[in-house]
Amino acid sequence: MLRYGVMRAMANENKNEHGFVTVYNRTSSAKELHHEYEGLQTRIFKIIVIGDSNVGKTCLSYRFCGGRFLKNPEATIGVDFRERTVDIDGENIKLQIWDTAGQERFRKSMVEHYYRNVHAIIFVYDITKLSSFESLPEWIEECGRHSVPPMVPRILVGNKCDLKGKGEVPTSLAQRMADGYNFPLFETSAKDPAEKEHVDAIFLTLAYKLKNHKPLRLRQLNECSPMPLSDEQDTQGPCLC
Ligand SMILES: Nc1nc2c(ncn2[C@@H]2O[C@H](COP(=O)(O)OP(=O)(O)OP(=O)(O)O)[C@@H](O)[C@H]2O)c(=O)[nH]1
Ligand SMILES: [Mg+2]
């Protein structure tokens, strides 16, 4: 788990603890961000995980990046970063997961940073808690208020399917909402080991979509002001200034 201070320092140094070095390839009008390691180049995509407190955002992102269920997670304060590099059709893609805080008091100073230069969004609810499902339109509106462009892929995830007997949100209801927003719907469990591949599929679905986007473009790493979002989105790692 990497707290944002650590990642920020790494971004400013243009390298991380794995020895990745940020390099710039000059194109006609812009610079592209790659990480280069042992001759491999890696594009980076920022994915934020959003939703009510206690729905399992931390456990889902940990299941994907850490490969197991995180027992006794604490409420997220601000944001926790996790990352995993995946091979998509022969290209290394680094997914930088922003595990956000669901509690208002732990997130309010961070909200701008969540949405800045985001490449994809995962909205999570708890299938055993109707109120977490009913909150989704508010989360989706918040995202709209921060001018996230429509082409940024979004996914709806109902978590805690291992507690299906206690389910309060029928799949049919969730599917109606997903269809209304035109988002794909996944129902899964961060806890159930049998669901591991299904959790992976959520993130890989996004990785495939993002891979087919145009190359990422970047301003100078030391320019940390917000950049306009377009289908040629910029990324520069989790710099939170
Ligand atoms: N049964 C079950 N419990 C889960 C699952 N995922 C998470 N939990 C539990 O739900 C509680 C909250 O999980 P977190 O991942 O911390 O929730 P969060 O959405 O990150 O919460 P905030 O950080 O406060 O926003 C914890 O007690 C987890 O053990 C799941 O798939 N099944
Ligand atoms: Mg959390």
PDB file of N, CA, C and O in Angstrom, residues 59-60 62-64 66-71 84 159-163 188-201:
ATOM      1  N   CYS A  59     -10.976  -3.669  -0.204  1.00  0.00           N
ATOM      2  CA  CYS A  59     -10.809  -5.120  -0.371  1.00  0.00           C
ATOM      3  C   CYS A  59     -10.788  -5.521  -1.847  1.00  0.00           C
ATOM      4  O   CYS A  59     -10.034  -6.419  -2.239  1.00  0.00           O
ATOM      5  N   LEU A  60     -11.591  -4.866  -2.669  1.00  0.00           N
ATOM      6  CA  LEU A  60     -11.591  -5.197  -4.098  1.00  0.00           C
ATOM      7  C   LEU A  60     -10.260  -4.825  -4.749  1.00  0.00           C
ATOM      8  O   LEU A  60      -9.687  -5.603  -5.513  1.00  0.00           O
ATOM      9  N   TYR A  62      -7.462  -4.440  -3.264  1.00  0.00           N
ATOM     10  CA  TYR A  62      -6.408  -5.294  -2.692  1.00  0.00           C
ATOM     11  C   TYR A  62      -6.456  -6.690  -3.316  1.00  0.00           C
ATOM     12  O   TYR A  62      -5.420  -7.294  -3.590  1.00  0.00           O
ATOM     13  N   ARG A  63      -7.645  -7.196  -3.536  1.00  0.00           N
ATOM     14  CA  ARG A  63      -7.783  -8.509  -4.176  1.00  0.00           C
ATOM     15  C   ARG A  63      -7.125  -8.480  -5.558  1.00  0.00           C
ATOM     16  O   ARG A  63      -6.404  -9.405  -5.946  1.00  0.00           O
ATOM     17  N   PHE A  64      -7.338  -7.401  -6.294  1.00  0.00           N
ATOM     18  CA  PHE A  64      -6.763  -7.312  -7.640  1.00  0.00           C
ATOM     19  C   PHE A  64      -5.241  -7.124  -7.591  1.00  0.00           C
ATOM     20  O   PHE A  64      -4.504  -7.792  -8.316  1.00  0.00           O
ATOM     21  N   GLY A  66      -3.147  -7.269  -4.729  1.00  0.00           N
ATOM     22  CA  GLY A  66      -2.417  -8.078  -3.748  1.00  0.00           C
ATOM     23  C   GLY A  66      -2.718  -9.560  -3.854  1.00  0.00           C
ATOM     24  O   GLY A  66      -2.043 -10.376  -3.240  1.00  0.00           O
ATOM     25  N   GLY A  67      -3.768  -9.908  -4.598  1.00  0.00           N
ATOM     26  CA  GLY A  67      -4.072 -11.314  -4.870  1.00  0.00           C
ATOM     27  C   GLY A  67      -4.789 -12.044  -3.751  1.00  0.00           C
ATOM     28  O   GLY A  67      -5.003 -13.245  -3.827  1.00  0.00           O
ATOM     29  N   ARG A  68      -5.145 -11.329  -2.686  1.00  0.00           N
ATOM     30  CA  ARG A  68      -5.844 -12.027  -1.604  1.00  0.00           C
ATOM     31  C   ARG A  68      -6.826 -11.074  -0.918  1.00  0.00           C
ATOM     32  O   ARG A  68      -6.813  -9.857  -1.177  1.00  0.00           O
ATOM     33  N   PHE A  69      -7.642 -11.669  -0.040  1.00  0.00           N
ATOM     34  CA  PHE A  69      -8.617 -10.856   0.688  1.00  0.00           C
ATOM     35  C   PHE A  69      -7.919 -10.178   1.850  1.00  0.00           C
ATOM     36  O   PHE A  69      -7.208 -10.836   2.620  1.00  0.00           O
ATOM     37  N   LEU A  70      -8.111  -8.903   1.967  1.00  0.00           N
ATOM     38  CA  LEU A  70      -7.486  -8.143   3.054  1.00  0.00           C
ATOM     39  C   LEU A  70      -8.383  -8.236   4.284  1.00  0.00           C
ATOM     40  O   LEU A  70      -9.523  -7.746   4.274  1.00  0.00           O
ATOM     41  N   LYS A  71      -7.862  -8.885   5.333  1.00  0.00           N
ATOM     42  CA  LYS A  71      -8.672  -9.008   6.550  1.00  0.00           C
ATOM     43  C   LYS A  71      -8.550  -7.734   7.376  1.00  0.00           C
ATOM     44  O   LYS A  71      -7.495  -7.113   7.425  1.00  0.00           O
ATOM     45  N   ARG A  84      -0.855  -2.520 -10.413  1.00  0.00           N
ATOM     46  CA  ARG A  84      -0.535  -3.832 -10.965  1.00  0.00           C
ATOM     47  C   ARG A  84      -0.300  -3.646 -12.456  1.00  0.00           C
ATOM     48  O   ARG A  84      -1.052  -2.934 -13.130  1.00  0.00           O
ATOM     49  N   ASN A 159     -20.610  -5.550  -4.797  1.00  0.00           N
ATOM     50  CA  ASN A 159     -19.665  -6.405  -4.052  1.00  0.00           C
ATOM     51  C   ASN A 159     -20.396  -7.189  -2.957  1.00  0.00           C
ATOM     52  O   ASN A 159     -21.533  -6.904  -2.631  1.00  0.00           O
ATOM     53  N   LYS A 160     -19.708  -8.167  -2.393  1.00  0.00           N
ATOM     54  CA  LYS A 160     -20.161  -9.025  -1.285  1.00  0.00           C
ATOM     55  C   LYS A 160     -21.179 -10.073  -1.733  1.00  0.00           C
ATOM     56  O   LYS A 160     -22.117 -10.411  -1.013  1.00  0.00           O
ATOM     57  N   CYS A 161     -20.969 -10.594  -2.942  1.00  0.00           N
ATOM     58  CA  CYS A 161     -21.880 -11.624  -3.448  1.00  0.00           C
ATOM     59  C   CYS A 161     -21.793 -12.927  -2.663  1.00  0.00           C
ATOM     60  O   CYS A 161     -22.676 -13.776  -2.802  1.00  0.00           O
ATOM     61  N   ASP A 162     -20.740 -13.084  -1.866  1.00  0.00           N
ATOM     62  CA  ASP A 162     -20.677 -14.275  -1.003  1.00  0.00           C
ATOM     63  C   ASP A 162     -21.791 -14.239   0.030  1.00  0.00           C
ATOM     64  O   ASP A 162     -22.116 -15.255   0.635  1.00  0.00           O
ATOM     65  N   LEU A 163     -22.411 -13.077   0.224  1.00  0.00           N
ATOM     66  CA  LEU A 163     -23.528 -12.943   1.173  1.00  0.00           C
ATOM     67  C   LEU A 163     -24.861 -12.876   0.434  1.00  0.00           C
ATOM     68  O   LEU A 163     -25.779 -12.172   0.846  1.00  0.00           O
ATOM     69  N   THR A 188     -19.780  -9.337  -7.740  1.00  0.00           N
ATOM     70  CA  THR A 188     -18.656 -10.193  -7.351  1.00  0.00           C
ATOM     71  C   THR A 188     -18.442 -10.149  -5.842  1.00  0.00           C
ATOM     72  O   THR A 188     -19.232  -9.555  -5.099  1.00  0.00           O
ATOM     73  N   SER A 189     -17.351 -10.763  -5.423  1.00  0.00           N
ATOM     74  CA  SER A 189     -16.997 -10.760  -4.006  1.00  0.00           C
ATOM     75  C   SER A 189     -15.484 -10.632  -3.885  1.00  0.00           C
ATOM     76  O   SER A 189     -14.738 -11.412  -4.486  1.00  0.00           O
ATOM     77  N   ALA A 190     -15.077  -9.645  -3.100  1.00  0.00           N
ATOM     78  CA  ALA A 190     -13.638  -9.524  -2.831  1.00  0.00           C
ATOM     79  C   ALA A 190     -13.187 -10.626  -1.892  1.00  0.00           C
ATOM     80  O   ALA A 190     -12.012 -10.995  -1.862  1.00  0.00           O
ATOM     81  N   LYS A 191     -14.141 -11.173  -1.159  1.00  0.00           N
ATOM     82  CA  LYS A 191     -13.796 -12.138  -0.105  1.00  0.00           C
ATOM     83  C   LYS A 191     -13.668 -13.569  -0.628  1.00  0.00           C
ATOM     84  O   LYS A 191     -12.770 -14.301  -0.222  1.00  0.00           O
ATOM     85  N   ASP A 192     -14.550 -13.948  -1.518  1.00  0.00           N
ATOM     86  CA  ASP A 192     -14.620 -15.329  -1.983  1.00  0.00           C
ATOM     87  C   ASP A 192     -13.457 -15.617  -2.944  1.00  0.00           C
ATOM     88  O   ASP A 192     -13.401 -15.049  -4.031  1.00  0.00           O
ATOM     89  N   PRO A 193     -12.540 -16.545  -2.566  1.00  0.00           N
ATOM     90  CA  PRO A 193     -11.393 -16.821  -3.445  1.00  0.00           C
ATOM     91  C   PRO A 193     -11.822 -17.291  -4.841  1.00  0.00           C
ATOM     92  O   PRO A 193     -11.110 -17.061  -5.820  1.00  0.00           O
ATOM     93  N   ALA A 194     -12.984 -17.929  -4.910  1.00  0.00           N
ATOM     94  CA  ALA A 194     -13.452 -18.410  -6.214  1.00  0.00           C
ATOM     95  C   ALA A 194     -13.783 -17.257  -7.163  1.00  0.00           C
ATOM     96  O   ALA A 194     -13.928 -17.452  -8.372  1.00  0.00           O
ATOM     97  N   GLU A 195     -13.915 -16.063  -6.609  1.00  0.00           N
ATOM     98  CA  GLU A 195     -14.259 -14.889  -7.421  1.00  0.00           C
ATOM     99  C   GLU A 195     -13.024 -14.107  -7.878  1.00  0.00           C
ATOM    100  O   GLU A 195     -13.138 -13.059  -8.494  1.00  0.00           O
ATOM    101  N   LYS A 196     -11.847 -14.622  -7.537  1.00  0.00           N
ATOM    102  CA  LYS A 196     -10.610 -13.885  -7.835  1.00  0.00           C
ATOM    103  C   LYS A 196     -10.531 -13.469  -9.314  1.00  0.00           C
ATOM    104  O   LYS A 196     -10.246 -12.323  -9.648  1.00  0.00           O
ATOM    105  N   GLU A 197     -10.813 -14.448 -10.185  1.00  0.00           N
ATOM    106  CA  GLU A 197     -10.694 -14.147 -11.618  1.00  0.00           C
ATOM    107  C   GLU A 197     -11.771 -13.175 -12.071  1.00  0.00           C
ATOM    108  O   GLU A 197     -11.577 -12.397 -13.005  1.00  0.00           O
ATOM    109  N   HIS A 198     -12.906 -13.227 -11.400  1.00  0.00           N
ATOM    110  CA  HIS A 198     -13.978 -12.300 -11.747  1.00  0.00           C
ATOM    111  C   HIS A 198     -13.576 -10.872 -11.363  1.00  0.00           C
ATOM    112  O   HIS A 198     -13.868  -9.922 -12.091  1.00  0.00           O
ATOM    113  N   VAL A 199     -12.936 -10.741 -10.209  1.00  0.00           N
ATOM    114  CA  VAL A 199     -12.445  -9.414  -9.806  1.00  0.00           C
ATOM    115  C   VAL A 199     -11.401  -8.933 -10.827  1.00  0.00           C
ATOM    116  O   VAL A 199     -11.436  -7.785 -11.283  1.00  0.00           O
ATOM    117  N   ASP A 200     -10.502  -9.832 -11.211  1.00  0.00           N
ATOM    118  CA  ASP A 200      -9.512  -9.464 -12.235  1.00  0.00           C
ATOM    119  C   ASP A 200     -10.214  -8.979 -13.504  1.00  0.00           C
ATOM    120  O   ASP A 200      -9.788  -8.007 -14.136  1.00  0.00           O
ATOM    121  N   ALA A 201     -11.297  -9.674 -13.854  1.00  0.00           N
ATOM    122  CA  ALA A 201     -11.988  -9.349 -15.112  1.00  0.00           C
ATOM    123  C   ALA A 201     -12.518  -7.913 -15.114  1.00  0.00           C
ATOM    124  O   ALA A 201     -12.565  -7.260 -16.168  1.00  0.00           O
TER     125      ALA A 201
END
